[in-house]
Coordinates of C-alpha atoms in Angstrom, one line a residue:
Chain A
M1 CA 2.7 -9.2 94.8
L2 CA 4.1 -12.7 95.1
L3 CA 1.5 -15.4 95.6
R4 CA 2.3 -19.1 96.2
I5 CA 0.1 -22.1 96.6
D6 CA 0.8 -25.8 96.9
P7 CA -2.1 -28.0 95.6
A8 CA -0.4 -31.0 97.4
S9 CA -0.8 -29.4 100.8
S10 CA -3.7 -30.3 103.1
V11 CA -4.5 -26.6 103.7
P12 CA -7.3 -25.4 101.5
L13 CA -6.2 -23.4 98.5
F14 CA -8.1 -20.3 99.5
E15 CA -6.5 -20.3 102.9
Q16 CA -3.0 -20.7 101.3
L17 CA -3.8 -17.8 99.0
A18 CA -5.0 -15.6 101.9
A19 CA -1.8 -16.6 103.8
S20 CA 0.3 -15.5 100.8
V21 CA -1.3 -12.0 100.8
R22 CA -0.9 -11.8 104.6
A23 CA 2.8 -12.7 104.2
E24 CA 3.2 -9.9 101.7
A25 CA 1.6 -7.5 104.3
S26 CA 3.8 -8.7 107.1
R27 CA 6.9 -8.3 105.0
G28 CA 5.9 -4.7 104.4
N29 CA 5.3 -5.1 100.7
L30 CA 1.7 -3.8 100.9
R31 CA 0.7 -0.3 101.8
E32 CA -2.7 1.2 102.6
G33 CA -4.6 1.9 99.4
D34 CA -2.8 -0.6 97.3
R35 CA -5.1 -2.7 95.1
L36 CA -4.7 -6.4 95.0
P37 CA -4.7 -8.0 91.6
A38 CA -8.2 -8.8 90.2
A39 CA -9.4 -12.2 91.5
R40 CA -9.9 -13.3 87.8
E41 CA -6.3 -12.4 87.0
V42 CA -5.0 -14.4 90.1
A43 CA -7.2 -17.4 89.2
V44 CA -5.9 -17.5 85.6
S45 CA -2.4 -17.0 86.7
L46 CA -2.4 -19.8 89.4
D47 CA -4.7 -22.0 87.3
I48 CA -7.3 -22.2 90.1
N49 CA -11.1 -21.5 90.1
V50 CA -12.0 -17.8 90.3
H51 CA -14.3 -18.6 93.3
T52 CA -11.3 -19.9 95.2
A53 CA -9.5 -16.6 94.6
L54 CA -12.7 -14.6 95.6
R55 CA -13.1 -16.7 98.8
A56 CA -9.5 -15.9 99.7
Y57 CA -10.3 -12.2 99.3
Q58 CA -13.5 -12.5 101.3
L59 CA -11.5 -14.1 104.1
L60 CA -9.1 -11.2 104.1
R61 CA -12.0 -8.8 104.1
D62 CA -13.5 -10.5 107.1
E63 CA -10.3 -10.0 109.0
G64 CA -10.2 -6.4 107.9
L65 CA -7.0 -6.4 105.8
V66 CA -8.8 -5.4 102.6
D67 CA -12.0 -3.6 101.5
L68 CA -14.0 -5.3 98.7
R69 CA -15.7 -2.7 96.6
R70 CA -17.6 -3.3 93.3
G71 CA -15.6 -1.9 90.5
R72 CA -12.6 -1.1 92.6
G73 CA -11.6 -4.6 93.6
A74 CA -9.7 -5.5 96.8
V75 CA -8.1 -2.4 98.4
V76 CA -5.7 -2.7 101.3
T77 CA -6.9 -1.0 104.5
D78 CA -5.0 0.9 107.2
R79 CA -4.8 -2.3 109.2
V80 CA -1.9 -3.4 107.0
A81 CA 0.4 -1.4 109.4
H82 CA -0.4 -3.9 112.2
Y83 CA 0.4 -6.8 110.0
S84 CA 3.9 -5.4 109.3
E85 CA 4.4 -4.8 113.0
L86 CA 3.4 -8.4 113.7
G87 CA 5.6 -9.4 110.8
E88 CA 8.6 -8.1 112.8
A89 CA 7.5 -9.7 116.1
I90 CA 6.7 -13.2 114.9
P91 CA 10.2 -14.0 113.5
R92 CA 11.6 -13.0 116.9
L93 CA 9.1 -15.2 118.7
V94 CA 9.8 -18.2 116.4
A95 CA 13.5 -17.7 116.8
S96 CA 13.3 -17.8 120.6
A97 CA 11.0 -20.9 120.4
K98 CA 13.5 -22.7 118.2
E99 CA 16.4 -21.7 120.5
V100 CA 14.8 -23.6 123.3
G101 CA 13.7 -26.5 121.1
V102 CA 9.9 -25.7 121.1
G103 CA 8.3 -27.0 117.9
V104 CA 5.6 -25.4 115.7
Q105 CA 2.8 -27.4 117.2
T106 CA 3.7 -26.6 120.8
L107 CA 4.2 -22.9 119.9
T108 CA 0.8 -22.7 118.1
A109 CA -0.8 -24.5 121.1
M110 CA 0.8 -21.9 123.4
I111 CA -0.5 -19.0 121.2
R112 CA -4.0 -20.6 121.2
Q113 CA -3.9 -20.9 125.0
E114 CA -3.0 -17.2 125.2
Y115 CA -6.0 -16.2 123.0
G116 CA -8.3 -18.5 125.1
S117 CA -7.4 -17.0 128.4
Chain B
M1 CA 38.6 14.3 76.2
N2 CA 38.6 18.0 76.8
H3 CA 35.3 18.7 78.5
A4 CA 34.8 22.1 77.0
L5 CA 35.3 20.8 73.5
Y6 CA 33.0 17.8 74.2
T7 CA 30.2 20.2 75.3
A8 CA 30.9 22.5 72.3
R9 CA 30.6 19.6 69.8
I10 CA 27.2 18.6 71.2
L11 CA 25.9 22.2 71.5
S12 CA 27.1 23.1 68.0
V13 CA 25.2 20.3 66.3
A14 CA 22.0 20.3 68.5
L15 CA 21.5 24.0 68.9
I16 CA 24.0 26.4 67.3
A17 CA 24.1 25.0 63.8
P18 CA 20.3 24.7 63.5
L19 CA 19.9 28.2 64.8
I20 CA 22.4 29.7 62.4
L21 CA 20.8 27.8 59.5
T22 CA 17.4 29.2 60.6
G23 CA 18.9 32.7 60.8
I24 CA 20.3 32.4 57.3
A25 CA 17.0 31.1 55.9
L26 CA 15.2 34.0 57.7
V27 CA 17.4 36.7 56.3
W28 CA 17.4 35.2 52.8
S29 CA 13.6 34.7 52.8
F30 CA 13.0 38.2 54.1
S31 CA 15.1 39.7 51.3
L32 CA 13.3 37.6 48.7
A33 CA 9.9 38.4 50.1
A34 CA 10.7 42.1 50.0
Q35 CA 11.2 41.8 46.2
L36 CA 7.9 40.0 45.5
P37 CA 4.4 41.5 44.9
A38 CA 2.1 41.7 48.0
R39 CA 0.2 38.6 46.9
V40 CA 1.8 35.3 45.8
V41 CA 1.1 31.6 45.8
V42 CA 1.7 30.3 49.4
H43 CA 0.2 26.8 49.2
W44 CA 0.2 23.9 46.7
D45 CA -2.0 20.8 46.6
L46 CA -0.5 17.3 46.7
A47 CA -0.2 17.3 42.9
G48 CA 1.8 20.5 43.0
H49 CA -0.8 22.9 41.7
P50 CA -1.2 26.3 43.5
N51 CA -4.3 26.4 45.8
G52 CA -3.5 29.2 48.2
Y53 CA -2.5 32.8 48.0
G54 CA -1.1 35.3 50.5
S55 CA 1.6 37.7 51.5
P56 CA 5.2 36.5 50.7
F57 CA 6.1 37.4 54.3
E58 CA 4.2 34.3 55.4
F59 CA 7.3 32.3 54.3
P60 CA 9.8 33.8 56.8
I61 CA 7.1 33.7 59.5
G62 CA 6.6 30.0 58.6
I63 CA 10.3 29.3 58.9
A64 CA 10.6 30.8 62.3
S65 CA 7.4 29.4 63.7
V66 CA 8.2 25.8 62.6
C67 CA 12.0 25.7 63.1
L68 CA 12.4 27.4 66.4
P69 CA 10.0 25.1 68.4
L70 CA 11.4 22.0 66.8
I71 CA 15.0 23.1 67.6
A72 CA 13.9 23.8 71.1
I73 CA 12.3 20.3 71.4
F74 CA 15.1 18.3 69.8
G75 CA 18.1 20.4 70.9
G76 CA 16.7 20.9 74.4
T77 CA 16.2 17.1 74.9
V78 CA 19.8 16.5 73.7
I79 CA 21.2 19.1 76.1
L80 CA 19.1 17.6 78.9
I81 CA 20.3 14.0 78.2
S82 CA 24.0 15.0 77.8
H83 CA 23.8 17.1 81.0
R84 CA 22.6 14.2 83.1
G85 CA 25.0 11.5 81.8
P86 CA 27.0 10.3 78.8
L87 CA 25.8 10.9 75.3
T88 CA 23.6 8.0 74.1
P89 CA 23.2 7.1 70.5
L90 CA 19.6 8.2 70.8
A91 CA 20.7 11.7 71.9
K92 CA 23.0 11.8 68.8
L93 CA 20.1 10.9 66.6
L94 CA 18.0 13.7 68.1
A95 CA 20.8 16.1 67.7
V96 CA 21.2 15.4 64.0
T97 CA 17.4 15.4 63.6
S98 CA 17.5 19.0 64.9
I99 CA 19.7 20.0 61.9
W100 CA 17.7 17.7 59.5
V101 CA 14.3 19.2 60.2
T102 CA 15.7 22.8 60.2
L103 CA 17.2 22.2 56.7
I104 CA 14.1 20.5 55.3
V105 CA 11.7 23.1 56.6
S106 CA 14.0 26.0 55.5
T107 CA 14.6 24.6 52.1
I108 CA 11.0 23.9 51.4
F109 CA 9.9 27.5 52.4
L110 CA 12.9 29.1 50.6
G111 CA 12.3 26.9 47.5
S112 CA 8.7 27.9 47.5
L113 CA 9.7 31.5 47.6
L114 CA 12.2 31.1 44.8
D115 CA 9.5 29.3 42.8
A116 CA 7.1 32.1 43.4
H117 CA 9.9 34.4 42.2
A118 CA 10.2 32.4 38.9
G119 CA 6.6 31.4 38.8
E120 CA 7.3 27.7 38.5
D121 CA 5.9 24.7 40.3
I122 CA 7.3 23.4 43.6
G123 CA 7.8 19.7 42.9
P124 CA 11.6 19.3 42.7
V125 CA 12.1 21.4 45.9
F126 CA 11.0 18.5 48.1
G127 CA 13.6 16.1 46.7
L128 CA 16.3 18.7 46.9
A129 CA 15.4 19.4 50.6
L130 CA 15.4 15.8 51.6
G131 CA 18.7 15.0 49.9
L132 CA 20.5 18.1 51.2
A133 CA 19.2 17.7 54.7
T134 CA 20.2 14.0 54.9
V135 CA 23.7 14.6 53.6
V136 CA 24.3 17.4 56.1
A137 CA 22.7 15.5 59.0
A138 CA 24.9 12.4 58.2
A139 CA 28.0 14.7 58.3
A140 CA 26.9 16.2 61.6
W141 CA 26.8 12.7 63.1
F142 CA 30.6 12.6 62.9
V143 CA 31.0 16.0 64.4
L144 CA 29.4 14.7 67.6
P145 CA 31.4 12.8 70.2
K146 CA 31.3 9.0 70.3
G147 CA 28.0 7.7 71.7
V148 CA 28.0 5.6 74.9
R149 CA 25.7 2.7 75.0
G150 CA 23.9 1.3 78.1
V151 CA 23.9 4.3 80.4
G152 CA 25.4 2.8 83.6
G153 CA 23.0 2.9 86.6
K154 CA 24.0 1.7 90.0
E155 CA 25.0 -1.9 90.2
R156 CA 22.1 -4.2 91.2
P157 CA 22.7 -7.2 93.4
A158 CA 22.3 -10.6 91.6
V159 CA 18.8 -12.1 91.8
T160 CA 18.4 -15.3 93.9
P161 CA 15.8 -17.5 92.1
V162 CA 12.7 -18.3 94.1
A163 CA 12.9 -22.0 95.1
L164 CA 9.7 -23.8 94.3
A165 CA 8.7 -27.1 95.7
P166 CA 7.6 -29.7 93.1
G167 CA 4.0 -29.0 92.2
E168 CA 4.0 -25.6 93.9
R169 CA 2.4 -22.8 91.9
A170 CA 3.5 -19.2 92.1
S171 CA 2.4 -15.9 90.5
W172 CA 3.6 -12.4 90.7
I173 CA 1.3 -9.6 89.5
R174 CA 1.8 -5.9 89.6
T175 CA 0.5 -2.8 87.9
A176 CA 2.8 -0.3 86.2
S177 CA 1.4 3.0 85.2
L178 CA 2.5 6.4 84.0
S179 CA 2.5 9.2 86.6
T180 CA -0.8 11.0 86.9
G181 CA 0.8 14.3 85.9
L182 CA 2.1 12.8 82.7
I183 CA -1.2 11.2 81.9
W184 CA -3.0 14.6 82.2
F185 CA -0.3 16.3 80.1
I186 CA -0.8 13.8 77.3
I187 CA -4.6 14.1 77.5
L188 CA -4.3 17.9 77.4
I189 CA -2.1 17.6 74.2
C190 CA -4.8 15.3 72.6
V191 CA -7.5 17.8 73.5
A192 CA -5.4 20.7 72.1
I193 CA -4.9 18.8 68.8
G194 CA -8.6 18.0 68.8
V195 CA -9.5 21.7 69.1
V196 CA -7.1 22.6 66.3
T197 CA -8.4 19.9 63.9
V198 CA -12.1 20.7 64.6
V199 CA -11.4 24.5 64.0
S200 CA -9.4 23.7 60.8
T201 CA -12.3 21.4 59.6
I202 CA -14.8 24.2 60.1
L203 CA -12.5 26.9 58.6
T204 CA -11.9 24.7 55.5
N205 CA -15.7 23.9 55.1
G206 CA -15.1 20.2 55.9
Q207 CA -12.6 19.8 53.0
F208 CA -10.2 17.9 55.3
W209 CA -12.7 16.4 57.7
W210 CA -10.6 13.2 58.1
I211 CA -7.9 15.1 60.1
S212 CA -10.4 15.1 63.0
F213 CA -9.6 11.4 63.4
I214 CA -6.0 12.1 64.1
P215 CA -6.5 13.2 67.8
V216 CA -8.9 10.3 68.4
V217 CA -6.3 7.8 67.1
V218 CA -3.5 9.5 69.1
L219 CA -5.6 9.4 72.2
L220 CA -6.5 5.7 71.8
I221 CA -2.8 4.9 71.3
A222 CA -1.9 7.0 74.4
L223 CA -4.7 5.4 76.5
S224 CA -3.5 1.9 75.6
N225 CA 0.0 2.8 76.9
F226 CA -1.0 4.4 80.2
A227 CA -1.2 1.4 82.5
W228 CA -0.1 -2.2 82.3
T229 CA -0.6 -5.4 84.3
V230 CA 2.7 -7.2 84.6
R231 CA 2.4 -10.9 85.4
V232 CA 5.0 -13.7 86.0
D233 CA 3.7 -17.2 86.3
A234 CA 4.0 -20.7 84.8
R235 CA 3.2 -19.2 81.4
G236 CA 6.1 -16.9 81.5
L237 CA 6.0 -13.1 81.4
T238 CA 2.8 -11.4 80.3
I239 CA 2.6 -7.6 80.1
R240 CA -0.9 -6.5 79.1
S241 CA -2.3 -3.0 78.7
V242 CA -5.3 -2.4 81.1
L243 CA -7.3 -1.8 77.9
G244 CA -6.6 -5.4 76.9
I245 CA -4.3 -4.7 74.0
P246 CA -1.4 -4.5 73.3
V247 CA 0.0 -7.6 75.0
V248 CA 3.7 -8.5 75.3
H249 CA 4.2 -12.1 76.1
V250 CA 7.4 -14.1 76.7
P251 CA 6.6 -17.9 77.0
L252 CA 8.5 -19.5 79.9
D253 CA 10.4 -21.8 77.5
Q254 CA 11.9 -18.8 75.8
V255 CA 13.2 -17.3 79.1
I256 CA 17.0 -17.6 79.4
S257 CA 17.3 -15.3 82.5
A258 CA 15.8 -12.3 84.2
D259 CA 17.6 -9.4 85.8
V260 CA 16.9 -6.1 87.5
I261 CA 18.3 -3.0 85.7
D262 CA 18.0 0.7 85.8
V263 CA 16.6 2.4 82.7
Q264 CA 16.4 6.0 81.6
A265 CA 13.0 6.5 79.9
I266 CA 14.0 9.4 77.7
S267 CA 17.7 8.9 76.9
Q268 CA 17.5 5.1 76.3
Y269 CA 13.9 4.7 75.1
G270 CA 13.0 8.2 73.9
G271 CA 9.9 8.4 76.0
W272 CA 7.1 6.3 77.4
G273 CA 5.0 3.4 76.3
I274 CA 5.9 0.4 74.1
R275 CA 9.1 1.1 72.3
I276 CA 12.2 -0.4 70.9
A277 CA 15.5 0.9 72.2
L278 CA 18.5 1.4 69.9
N279 CA 20.2 -1.6 71.6
G280 CA 17.4 -3.8 70.2
R281 CA 15.3 -4.3 73.4
L282 CA 11.5 -4.1 73.4
G283 CA 10.6 -1.8 76.3
V284 CA 7.4 -1.2 78.1
I285 CA 8.4 2.0 79.8
V286 CA 6.3 4.0 82.3
R287 CA 9.1 5.8 84.1
S288 CA 12.8 5.8 84.7
G289 CA 14.4 3.6 87.3
E290 CA 14.0 0.0 88.4
A291 CA 13.0 -2.4 85.6
L292 CA 12.7 -6.1 84.9
E293 CA 14.9 -7.3 82.0
V294 CA 14.2 -10.7 80.4
H295 CA 16.7 -12.3 78.1
R296 CA 15.0 -14.7 75.7
S297 CA 16.1 -17.3 73.3
K298 CA 13.8 -16.1 70.5
G299 CA 12.9 -12.5 69.5
L300 CA 13.8 -9.3 71.3
D301 CA 14.8 -9.1 74.9
V302 CA 12.1 -7.4 76.9
V303 CA 12.4 -4.6 79.5
V304 CA 9.5 -3.4 81.7
T305 CA 9.7 -0.7 84.3
V306 CA 7.9 -2.0 87.3
D307 CA 8.3 -1.8 91.1
D308 CA 9.5 -4.8 93.0
A309 CA 11.2 -6.0 89.8
S310 CA 13.6 -8.1 91.9
T311 CA 10.8 -10.4 93.1
A312 CA 9.6 -10.7 89.6
A313 CA 13.1 -11.6 88.3
A314 CA 13.6 -14.1 91.2
L315 CA 10.3 -15.8 90.4
L316 CA 10.9 -15.9 86.6
N317 CA 14.4 -17.4 87.1
G318 CA 13.0 -19.9 89.6
L319 CA 10.2 -20.9 87.3
A320 CA 12.5 -21.2 84.3
H321 CA 14.9 -23.3 86.3
T322 CA 12.1 -25.6 87.5
A323 CA 10.8 -26.0 84.0
T324 CA 14.2 -26.9 82.4
A325 CA 15.7 -29.0 85.2
P326 CA 14.2 -32.5 85.6
A327 CA 12.5 -33.0 89.0
A328 CA 15.1 -33.2 91.7
G329 CA 16.0 -36.7 92.7
A330 CA 13.9 -38.2 89.9

């Protein structure tokens, strides 16, 4: 699993890390039952605090992408299938937005609006 | 080359010659045993003094029960490899080993019988067996067709390095483990050896109690080779057994480039676990197929069979590039 973070970004590290896992899910690189690498391993590898890695995993648990179980670590749930479906829809959405010159902020605002209604 | 002749050369060294040699040894040892009294020396201690007595027919039975399974294992593997693809140097080595062990085992058993005939000690037989077997095995090497190195898998597309922004950190982590079936098979073998050693220890009144440690050691080595965590990050490539040791590490500054290749576990590496191939690569092998290959400036190149190896190679190349090239625009 490829994880990327940029400490210079204004987005908190744990959110970047969670986004990285999500991206792997939407690219179809994760399957139900796959185990994410241990938080300690991720922390050492990316040179971040282990609590940051754990917080990212908790965020993913809260949205239902993984189960956190003592001794088993973070296990990908069946919801991963929806992520890969969205992973196909989103590039199409972004492509049509770009085509008509709609920027990322406008598109996010439109998505937020849709959720709000 | 004529295909029939090619197959015949492999078959004759790996199976036919060892079987004929075993046959000769069997006939000879039977005829010798028939001339001996019903009770002779059948076992000697390490100093060469007799310490076991039995029927002379234990010798031919010994030849058959040791040689035939070994020929089946070595010769069978060679036939399997050469059936699937070109003959690798490792397959050639296994083929001549088939002859080598047959000769050693037969000569030792026959020599012991001849000694029992003359009533002398067994010492020189070992040296004779080793010398004879090595000379014949070396000759057999040249009977075999020329070996082909680097069994060609399908061409893999070149890896595009992952482009990293300045200051960006990236990590790729994946577990590589043996198939469950293979793990249980190995555990079963260890348990079987365990039972044999415990029974032998009891039967010999604890005289050779230390052999009970053999299955424990074998099992520990096997366990440490079952599953590995493969990690690519700013430190380079780290392959660690899930037990903690052993660890194979290639620091990033030693990485020249990373590729994806296809490997054959048995014909190129002779099996699974940590091993060195005849082409001088250090392999961490859990299966055949997709593998990450890392060329390094120091020490042996490293090959590890892991899924999604192309991402690992892309990241390793990207990291190595970022580390060696000065920051863009600076």
